[in-house]
Amino acid sequence: MKHITLLYPEGQCNLSTVACIIGTVEIFARAGDYWKQQGNKHKYKVVVASTAPKETYIGNLVSLKPDVYISEIARTDLIIIPSAMPGNPTTDSQAMIDWISRQHKAGAEIASMCSGAFILAATGIMDGRSCSTHWSYADKFKETYPDVHLHSDKLITDERGVYTNGGAYSFLNLVIYLVEKYYDRQTAIFCSKIFQIELDRNSQSAFAIFSGQKQHGDDMVQKAQDYIEQNIDEKFSIESLSSRFAVGRRNFDRRFIRATGNTPVEYAQRVKMESAKKALESTRKTVNEVMYEVGYSDVKAFREVFRKVTGLSPLEYKNKYNKEARAGY
């Protein structure tokens, strides 16, 4: 029988951590029952492991008691890191990070859920690898772990036995993905039906809310960001924008990228698309009306940028999120 360790990261837990742990335990238990019902032998043992014998109430609502302590686990086949609040490592969390590193060197695969990617990245294992995390943590993650290739649009990454996923309750999609990896496709389909989790979701782009990196201290870039955000309907060139702030185009680009993580063009596109998304979600405006309001006159260009940002066409997005549009009003 193989061994799966679900970590309980003391000191970094919130209610999402609890949800990840409980959801994973329940789905893997149901997968195991289904597997045995098909005439197979029991395949995996799942345990919840922590670094020390602590029970802390989370949100004054619930506490979790681990099955074992990581010091008792000599060898495991898969480590699952749940969502966890990013922060400076404590003595306990550092012990967990060191244990993850040792287990990975011994051949264990690893999966992180949501902001659990911060714990995984702290091991150094993710350097040079692809990774995902909750879109709202993308800027903080890039700043903290610049050697990791973050793909915050992806729901799941799978690279050489290391799995990561996007944010919040999309951990359920990762669990189904792991069930297919560790059992088979039919078991994954069964679990997806029982728990009503969509199979094969691969993007979190449609859920992202763009707010822009503002905590960078570059006054010129801040003014440029403000100008872009206050003139969404304007179609302007980056040359005209840089000259507005008396900065050469090359230097303007360099400072903007360093401060925000986006090129000026990308930033303007994200701001415009965020405004378009809100209009499509909450108004009866047509796609063309919204397009003109955010400074586009070319339907094809607007659709291409919108799909690049959200993973959906403008009409698909409107039908998905606008209740009145779905009802045919």
CSV table of N, CA and C in Angstrom, one decimal, residues 211-230 245 252 255-256 259-260 267:
chain,number,residue,atom,x,y,z
A,211,SER,N,-6.1,44.3,-10.3
A,211,SER,CA,-6.1,45.5,-9.6
A,211,SER,C,-4.8,46.3,-9.8
A,212,GLY,N,-3.7,45.6,-10.3
A,212,GLY,CA,-2.5,46.3,-10.6
A,212,GLY,C,-1.6,46.4,-9.4
A,213,GLN,N,-0.3,46.2,-9.6
A,213,GLN,CA,0.7,46.3,-8.5
A,213,GLN,C,0.9,47.8,-8.2
A,214,LYS,N,0.6,48.3,-7.0
A,214,LYS,CA,0.8,49.7,-6.7
A,214,LYS,C,1.9,49.9,-5.6
A,215,GLN,N,2.3,48.9,-4.9
A,215,GLN,CA,3.2,49.1,-3.8
A,215,GLN,C,4.7,49.0,-4.3
A,216,HIS,N,5.1,49.9,-5.1
A,216,HIS,CA,6.4,49.8,-5.7
A,216,HIS,C,7.3,51.0,-5.5
A,217,GLY,N,6.7,52.2,-5.1
A,217,GLY,CA,7.5,53.3,-4.8
A,217,GLY,C,8.0,54.2,-6.0
A,218,ASP,N,7.6,53.8,-7.2
A,218,ASP,CA,8.0,54.6,-8.3
A,218,ASP,C,6.9,55.6,-8.7
A,219,ASP,N,7.1,56.9,-8.3
A,219,ASP,CA,6.1,57.9,-8.5
A,219,ASP,C,5.7,58.1,-9.9
A,220,MET,N,6.7,58.0,-10.9
A,220,MET,CA,6.3,58.2,-12.3
A,220,MET,C,5.4,57.1,-12.8
A,221,VAL,N,5.7,55.9,-12.4
A,221,VAL,CA,4.9,54.7,-12.8
A,221,VAL,C,3.5,54.8,-12.2
A,222,GLN,N,3.5,55.2,-10.9
A,222,GLN,CA,2.2,55.4,-10.3
A,222,GLN,C,1.3,56.4,-11.1
A,223,LYS,N,1.9,57.5,-11.5
A,223,LYS,CA,1.1,58.5,-12.2
A,223,LYS,C,0.7,57.9,-13.6
A,224,ALA,N,1.5,57.1,-14.2
A,224,ALA,CA,1.2,56.5,-15.5
A,224,ALA,C,0.0,55.5,-15.3
A,225,GLN,N,0.1,54.7,-14.2
A,225,GLN,CA,-1.0,53.8,-13.9
A,225,GLN,C,-2.3,54.6,-13.7
A,226,ASP,N,-2.2,55.6,-12.9
A,226,ASP,CA,-3.4,56.4,-12.7
A,226,ASP,C,-4.0,57.0,-14.0
A,227,TYR,N,-3.1,57.4,-14.9
A,227,TYR,CA,-3.6,58.0,-16.2
A,227,TYR,C,-4.3,56.9,-17.0
A,228,ILE,N,-3.7,55.7,-17.0
A,228,ILE,CA,-4.3,54.6,-17.8
A,228,ILE,C,-5.7,54.3,-17.2
A,229,GLU,N,-5.8,54.2,-15.9
A,229,GLU,CA,-7.0,53.8,-15.3
A,229,GLU,C,-8.1,54.9,-15.4
A,230,GLN,N,-7.7,56.1,-15.5
A,230,GLN,CA,-8.7,57.2,-15.5
A,230,GLN,C,-9.1,57.5,-17.0
A,245,PHE,N,5.1,61.9,-19.5
A,245,PHE,CA,5.8,61.9,-18.3
A,245,PHE,C,7.3,62.2,-18.5
A,252,PHE,N,11.0,54.1,-19.9
A,252,PHE,CA,9.6,54.0,-19.4
A,252,PHE,C,9.2,52.6,-19.3
A,255,ARG,N,11.2,50.8,-16.4
A,255,ARG,CA,10.7,51.1,-15.1
A,255,ARG,C,9.3,50.6,-14.8
A,256,PHE,N,8.5,50.6,-15.8
A,256,PHE,CA,7.1,50.1,-15.7
A,256,PHE,C,7.1,48.6,-15.4
A,259,ALA,N,8.4,47.8,-11.9
A,259,ALA,CA,7.4,48.2,-10.8
A,259,ALA,C,6.2,47.4,-10.8
A,260,THR,N,5.7,47.0,-11.9
A,260,THR,CA,4.3,46.3,-11.9
A,260,THR,C,4.4,44.9,-12.3
A,267,TYR,N,-0.4,46.2,-19.2
A,267,TYR,CA,-1.1,46.8,-18.1
A,267,TYR,C,-2.4,47.5,-18.6
